[in-house]
């Protein structure tokens, strides 16, 4: 009937929606007309035609457009979703590829922000299930273009960071391992994005309390980053910082302090003494001094760090407040 009413794109929009997870689809964030118009399934569609198709699907009860929550979403009944899913083969691949590109663009969008930023949490929440499902579905499609796989992997990587920020570390680690498999396939083992994914997996291992395994993984990542990026690259130095953190978690505070001091010297030279990353390592040096019982020296170091953080970050920044707490 919609075809007869000259809305042939309604069927293709429904198939696209059915290619996402069985969860509310944030259509304003995901369904960008310019990305849709450049795709094979919805070639040359306009924003107004897209909206007419969504409204028509809603009017016929095939989807439910809901604007009552944090953002407008489209909901599909499970039966509608199952019967509208693209058939296996080129048709399914085309819609999955489009879904991946839409997710990748949404994850990069300025209005999406960073998943660690609390005001952005309502934006990231509905993206999590779709990122996982699309990446998992693409894993069984060997003919999918590499750039579409990486778009899905990036969206899943950012969604995993959101899950980690919410405290779901096991789920975040599992998703990051899916991302790693995809990036190893399309980017290779030495690509910076692949190495960053491995570092994030080590973060989650540490969050689960498996500090020995986390340290071993950090050290492997450090060796690769030193070879690929160079020993003074900020990402390499950040990984060295994490190695020292795991040494401290295992109770080897003297060795951790020595490593932090080496990292601090390198960061001061490469980034400058007032860079937030440099100050974060100075903070850790003071922490290790306190762990060794040298509280007077630790307090003096904390006060120097506090003065710099107050000047550079401001008196109300979380890092500044954390340093004040440590002084107390």
Short mmCIF file of C-alpha atoms in Angstrom, two decimals:
data_model
loop_
_atom_site.label_atom_id
_atom_site.label_comp_id
_atom_site.label_asym_id
_atom_site.label_seq_id
_atom_site.Cartn_x
_atom_site.Cartn_y
_atom_site.Cartn_z
CA UNK A 1 0.00 0.00 0.00
CA UNK A 2 2.87 2.39 0.76
CA UNK A 3 4.39 1.50 -2.59
CA UNK A 4 1.09 2.42 -4.22
CA UNK A 5 1.15 5.73 -2.36
CA UNK A 6 4.49 6.53 -4.02
CA UNK A 7 6.60 5.89 -0.93
CA UNK A 8 8.75 3.01 -2.21
CA UNK A 9 11.61 4.05 0.09
CA UNK A 10 9.48 3.18 3.16
CA UNK A 11 10.19 -0.53 2.66
CA UNK A 12 13.95 0.13 2.44
CA UNK A 13 13.91 2.40 5.51
CA UNK A 14 12.13 -0.38 7.42
CA UNK A 15 14.77 -2.90 6.29
CA UNK A 16 17.50 -0.56 7.47
CA UNK A 17 15.87 -0.15 10.89
CA UNK A 18 15.57 -3.95 11.10
CA UNK A 19 19.34 -4.24 10.48
CA UNK A 20 20.04 -2.66 13.86
CA UNK A 21 19.65 -4.35 17.24
CA UNK A 22 16.31 -5.27 18.79
CA UNK A 23 16.35 -1.99 20.73
CA UNK A 24 15.09 1.58 20.26
CA UNK A 25 16.82 3.26 17.30
CA UNK A 26 17.79 6.93 17.87
CA UNK A 27 16.78 7.91 14.35
CA UNK A 28 17.68 11.62 14.47
CA UNK A 29 21.24 10.76 15.51
CA UNK A 30 21.70 7.77 13.20
CA UNK A 31 19.69 8.36 10.01
CA UNK A 32 21.69 11.14 8.37
CA UNK A 33 20.20 11.93 4.92
CA UNK A 34 23.55 12.66 3.24
CA UNK A 35 25.00 9.31 4.35
CA UNK A 36 21.79 7.52 3.34
CA UNK A 37 21.69 9.25 -0.06
CA UNK A 38 25.24 8.09 -0.83
CA UNK A 39 24.36 4.44 -0.17
CA UNK A 40 23.06 1.79 -2.56
CA UNK A 41 19.90 0.92 -0.56
CA UNK A 42 18.65 4.52 -0.25
CA UNK A 43 20.34 6.26 -3.16
CA UNK A 44 19.42 9.96 -3.52
CA UNK A 45 16.90 10.01 -0.66
CA UNK A 46 16.29 13.47 0.81
CA UNK A 47 15.63 14.52 4.39
CA UNK A 48 11.99 15.27 3.66
CA UNK A 49 11.44 11.93 1.90
CA UNK A 50 13.07 10.15 4.83
CA UNK A 51 10.77 11.89 7.29
CA UNK A 52 7.69 11.10 5.15
CA UNK A 53 8.75 7.43 5.10
CA UNK A 54 9.23 7.34 8.88
CA UNK A 55 5.88 9.05 9.47
CA UNK A 56 4.12 6.67 7.09
CA UNK A 57 5.64 3.60 8.77
CA UNK A 58 4.51 5.03 12.11
CA UNK A 59 0.99 5.75 10.82
CA UNK A 60 0.65 2.17 9.56
CA UNK A 61 1.83 0.78 12.91
CA UNK A 62 4.97 -0.81 11.45
CA UNK A 63 7.17 1.30 13.74
CA UNK A 64 6.52 3.46 16.79
CA UNK A 65 8.11 6.92 16.81
CA UNK A 66 8.62 7.87 20.45
CA UNK A 67 9.70 11.39 21.44
CA UNK A 68 8.91 11.13 25.16
CA UNK A 69 12.41 10.20 26.40
CA UNK A 70 15.90 11.75 26.24
CA UNK A 71 15.82 11.70 22.44
CA UNK A 72 13.48 10.57 19.66
CA UNK A 73 13.66 6.84 18.92
CA UNK A 74 11.98 4.39 16.58
CA UNK A 75 10.78 1.08 18.03
CA UNK A 76 10.02 -2.04 16.00
CA UNK A 77 7.87 -4.93 17.19
CA UNK A 78 10.09 -8.07 17.23
CA UNK A 79 7.84 -9.73 14.62
CA UNK A 80 8.05 -6.69 12.31
CA UNK A 81 11.80 -6.60 12.79
CA UNK A 82 12.24 -10.31 12.01
CA UNK A 83 10.04 -10.24 8.92
CA UNK A 84 11.65 -7.02 7.64
CA UNK A 85 15.30 -8.05 8.12
CA UNK A 86 17.15 -8.15 4.78
CA UNK A 87 17.63 -11.61 3.31
CA UNK A 88 21.08 -13.17 3.43
CA UNK A 89 23.34 -12.23 0.57
CA UNK A 90 24.15 -8.92 -1.15
CA UNK A 91 20.98 -7.24 0.13
CA UNK A 92 21.82 -7.97 3.78
CA UNK A 93 25.43 -6.91 3.28
CA UNK A 94 24.37 -3.58 1.72
CA UNK A 95 22.11 -2.71 4.65
CA UNK A 96 24.68 -3.84 7.25
CA UNK A 97 27.36 -1.77 5.54
CA UNK A 98 25.06 1.27 5.62
CA UNK A 99 24.23 0.66 9.30
CA UNK A 100 27.96 0.49 10.07
CA UNK A 101 28.66 3.78 8.30
CA UNK A 102 25.76 5.47 10.11
CA UNK A 103 27.03 4.23 13.48
CA UNK A 104 30.58 5.32 12.70
CA UNK A 105 29.41 8.79 11.76
CA UNK A 106 27.28 9.05 14.91
CA UNK A 107 30.23 8.00 17.09
CA UNK A 108 32.38 10.71 15.47
CA UNK A 109 29.67 13.41 15.63
CA UNK A 110 30.31 16.56 17.62
CA UNK A 111 26.93 16.31 19.34
CA UNK A 112 27.80 12.81 20.55
CA UNK A 113 30.84 14.01 22.50
CA UNK A 114 32.93 11.62 24.56
CA UNK A 115 31.44 8.64 26.42
CA UNK A 116 33.36 9.63 29.57
CA UNK A 117 31.51 12.98 29.72
CA UNK A 118 28.44 12.59 32.01
CA UNK A 119 26.21 15.01 30.04
CA UNK A 120 26.72 12.75 26.99
CA UNK A 121 25.66 9.53 28.72
CA UNK A 122 21.99 9.73 27.56
CA UNK A 123 23.27 10.04 23.98
CA UNK A 124 25.57 7.02 24.21
CA UNK A 125 23.15 4.73 26.06
CA UNK A 126 20.95 3.86 23.03
CA UNK A 127 23.98 3.40 20.74
CA UNK A 128 25.49 0.54 22.78
CA UNK A 129 23.29 -2.39 21.60
CA UNK A 130 23.36 -1.31 17.94
CA UNK A 131 27.13 -0.96 17.87
CA UNK A 132 27.58 -4.46 19.27
CA UNK A 133 25.05 -6.14 16.96
CA UNK A 134 26.23 -4.50 13.74
CA UNK A 135 29.90 -5.26 14.41
CA UNK A 136 29.08 -8.86 15.31
CA UNK A 137 26.96 -9.23 12.17
CA UNK A 138 29.72 -7.84 9.96
CA UNK A 139 32.17 -10.35 11.40
CA UNK A 140 30.36 -13.04 9.38
CA UNK A 141 30.54 -10.98 6.16
CA UNK A 142 34.03 -11.46 4.68
CA UNK A 143 33.17 -9.33 1.64
CA UNK A 144 32.32 -6.21 3.64
CA UNK A 145 34.57 -3.23 2.73
CA UNK A 146 37.32 -2.58 5.28
CA UNK A 147 36.25 1.01 5.88
CA UNK A 148 32.74 -0.10 6.82
CA UNK A 149 34.15 -2.69 9.24
CA UNK A 150 36.34 -0.02 10.83
CA UNK A 151 33.35 2.35 11.10
CA UNK A 152 31.46 -0.34 13.04
CA UNK A 153 34.57 -1.14 15.10
CA UNK A 154 35.02 2.52 16.04
CA UNK A 155 31.40 2.83 17.15
CA UNK A 156 31.73 -0.36 19.22
CA UNK A 157 35.04 0.86 20.68
CA UNK A 158 33.43 4.10 21.86
CA UNK A 159 30.37 2.22 23.15
CA UNK A 160 32.69 -0.07 25.14
CA UNK A 161 34.30 3.00 26.68
CA UNK A 162 30.82 4.11 27.75
CA UNK A 163 30.15 0.70 29.30
CA UNK A 164 33.46 0.88 31.17
CA UNK A 165 32.57 4.34 32.44
CA UNK A 166 29.29 2.91 33.78
CA UNK A 167 31.18 0.15 35.62
CA UNK A 168 30.30 -2.73 33.26
CA UNK A 169 33.91 -3.83 32.87
CA UNK A 170 33.32 -7.45 31.84
CA UNK A 171 30.91 -6.36 29.09
CA UNK A 172 33.31 -3.61 27.98
CA UNK A 173 36.21 -6.06 27.78
CA UNK A 174 34.16 -8.55 25.77
CA UNK A 175 33.15 -5.82 23.31
CA UNK A 176 36.71 -4.54 23.04
CA UNK A 177 37.89 -8.03 22.14
CA UNK A 178 35.35 -8.04 19.26
CA UNK A 179 36.74 -4.66 18.19
CA UNK A 180 40.29 -5.99 18.38
CA UNK A 181 39.44 -8.96 16.16
CA UNK A 182 37.92 -6.62 13.57
CA UNK A 183 40.83 -4.20 13.67
CA UNK A 184 43.41 -6.97 13.40
CA UNK A 185 41.56 -8.09 10.27
CA UNK A 186 41.30 -4.71 8.53
CA UNK A 187 44.08 -2.56 10.05
CA UNK A 188 46.76 -5.04 11.13
CA UNK A 189 48.51 -5.62 14.43
CA UNK A 190 50.71 -2.50 14.42
CA UNK A 191 48.08 0.12 13.57
CA UNK A 192 47.73 2.74 16.34
CA UNK A 193 43.99 2.04 16.64
CA UNK A 194 44.68 -1.67 17.11
CA UNK A 195 47.27 -0.94 19.78
CA UNK A 196 44.92 1.49 21.51
CA UNK A 197 42.24 -1.21 21.60
CA UNK A 198 44.72 -3.60 23.25
CA UNK A 199 45.54 -0.91 25.82
CA UNK A 200 41.86 -0.50 26.63
CA UNK A 201 41.51 -4.27 27.07
CA UNK A 202 44.38 -4.12 29.57
CA UNK A 203 42.51 -1.29 31.34
CA UNK A 204 39.50 -3.56 31.78
CA UNK A 205 41.64 -6.46 33.00
CA UNK A 206 43.04 -4.11 35.64
CA UNK A 207 39.55 -2.92 36.59
CA UNK A 208 38.58 -6.56 37.18
CA UNK A 209 41.56 -6.90 39.53
CA UNK A 210 43.72 -9.10 37.27
CA UNK A 211 46.77 -6.87 37.68
CA UNK A 212 49.44 -9.40 36.71
CA UNK A 213 47.74 -10.13 33.37
CA UNK A 214 47.05 -6.44 32.83
CA UNK A 215 50.70 -5.54 33.39
CA UNK A 216 51.84 -8.24 30.96
CA UNK A 217 49.44 -6.90 28.32
CA UNK A 218 50.53 -3.31 28.91
CA UNK A 219 54.17 -4.36 28.49
CA UNK A 220 53.41 -6.07 25.17
CA UNK A 221 51.52 -2.98 23.98
CA UNK A 222 54.39 -0.78 25.19
CA UNK A 223 56.93 -2.76 23.18
CA UNK A 224 54.77 -2.43 20.05
CA UNK A 225 54.10 1.28 20.57
CA UNK A 226 57.79 1.97 21.17
CA UNK A 227 58.59 0.27 17.87
CA UNK A 228 55.74 1.78 15.84
CA UNK A 229 55.30 5.25 17.38
CA UNK A 230 58.66 5.79 19.06
CA UNK A 231 59.64 5.80 22.75
CA UNK A 232 58.75 9.48 23.24
CA UNK A 233 55.31 9.45 21.63
CA UNK A 234 52.61 10.58 24.10
CA UNK A 235 50.71 7.29 23.63
CA UNK A 236 53.85 5.32 24.41
CA UNK A 237 54.47 7.38 27.54
CA UNK A 238 50.83 6.94 28.61
CA UNK A 239 51.28 3.16 28.38
CA UNK A 240 54.50 3.35 30.44
CA UNK A 241 52.47 5.23 33.05
CA UNK A 242 49.97 2.34 33.10
CA UNK A 243 52.76 -0.22 33.51
CA UNK A 244 53.97 1.68 36.58
CA UNK A 245 50.40 1.78 37.92
CA UNK A 246 50.14 -2.02 37.70
CA UNK A 247 53.51 -2.41 39.44
CA UNK A 248 52.11 -0.31 42.27
CA UNK A 249 48.88 -2.35 42.33
CA UNK A 250 51.00 -5.47 42.84
CA UNK A 251 52.71 -3.75 45.81
CA UNK A 252 56.09 -3.04 44.19
CA UNK A 253 56.06 0.63 45.16
CA UNK A 254 59.79 1.30 44.93
CA UNK A 255 59.95 0.02 41.35
CA UNK A 256 56.72 1.84 40.49
CA UNK A 257 58.09 5.14 41.79
CA UNK A 258 61.30 4.71 39.81
CA UNK A 259 59.30 4.03 36.64
CA UNK A 260 57.01 7.00 37.27
CA UNK A 261 60.06 9.26 37.68
CA UNK A 262 61.46 8.09 34.34
CA UNK A 263 58.08 8.68 32.69
CA UNK A 264 57.85 12.10 34.36
CA UNK A 265 61.22 13.13 32.98
CA UNK A 266 60.18 12.07 29.47
CA UNK A 267 56.76 13.75 29.68
CA UNK A 268 58.30 16.98 30.98
CA UNK A 269 60.66 17.00 28.01
CA UNK A 270 58.09 16.00 25.37
CA UNK A 271 54.85 17.57 26.64
CA UNK A 272 56.10 20.25 29.00
CA UNK A 273 55.96 20.46 32.80
CA UNK A 274 52.43 21.93 32.88
CA UNK A 275 50.74 19.44 30.57
CA UNK A 276 47.88 17.61 32.37
CA UNK A 277 49.47 14.23 31.57
CA UNK A 278 52.76 15.38 33.11
CA UNK A 279 50.96 16.58 36.22
CA UNK A 280 49.09 13.27 36.46
CA UNK A 281 52.42 11.41 36.59
CA UNK A 282 53.76 13.85 39.21
CA UNK A 283 50.67 13.08 41.26
CA UNK A 284 51.50 9.36 41.05
CA UNK A 285 55.11 9.99 42.12
CA UNK A 286 53.79 11.71 45.24
CA UNK A 287 51.40 8.80 45.83
CA UNK A 288 54.26 6.30 45.74
CA UNK A 289 56.28 8.45 48.16
CA UNK A 290 53.31 8.28 50.53
CA UNK A 291 53.01 4.52 50.05
CA UNK A 292 56.63 4.18 51.12
CA UNK A 293 55.86 6.21 54.28
CA UNK A 294 57.64 9.42 53.26
CA UNK A 295 54.60 11.55 54.03
CA UNK A 296 56.33 14.90 54.50
CA UNK A 297 58.00 14.69 51.07
CA UNK A 298 54.77 13.39 49.52
CA UNK A 299 52.77 16.30 50.92
CA UNK A 300 55.29 18.81 49.60
CA UNK A 301 55.11 17.22 46.14
CA UNK A 302 51.31 17.17 46.24
CA UNK A 303 51.29 20.89 47.11
CA UNK A 304 53.50 21.66 44.12
CA UNK A 305 51.21 19.61 41.89
CA UNK A 306 48.15 21.36 43.36
CA UNK A 307 49.58 24.78 42.57
CA UNK A 308 50.23 23.77 38.96
CA UNK A 309 46.83 22.09 38.52
CA UNK A 310 45.02 25.09 40.00
CA UNK A 311 46.80 27.32 37.51
CA UNK A 312 46.46 25.03 34.47
CA UNK A 313 43.16 23.20 35.05
CA UNK A 314 41.38 25.49 37.50
CA UNK A 315 40.52 25.05 41.19
CA UNK A 316 37.33 23.03 40.54
CA UNK A 317 38.74 20.47 38.09
CA UNK A 318 38.39 16.86 39.32
CA UNK A 319 42.17 16.33 39.16
CA UNK A 320 42.78 19.45 41.23
CA UNK A 321 40.24 18.32 43.83
CA UNK A 322 41.76 14.81 43.91
CA UNK A 323 45.15 16.33 44.71
CA UNK A 324 43.66 18.44 47.49
CA UNK A 325 42.10 15.26 48.91
CA UNK A 326 45.51 13.55 48.88
CA UNK A 327 47.07 16.50 50.71
CA UNK A 328 44.48 16.07 53.47
#
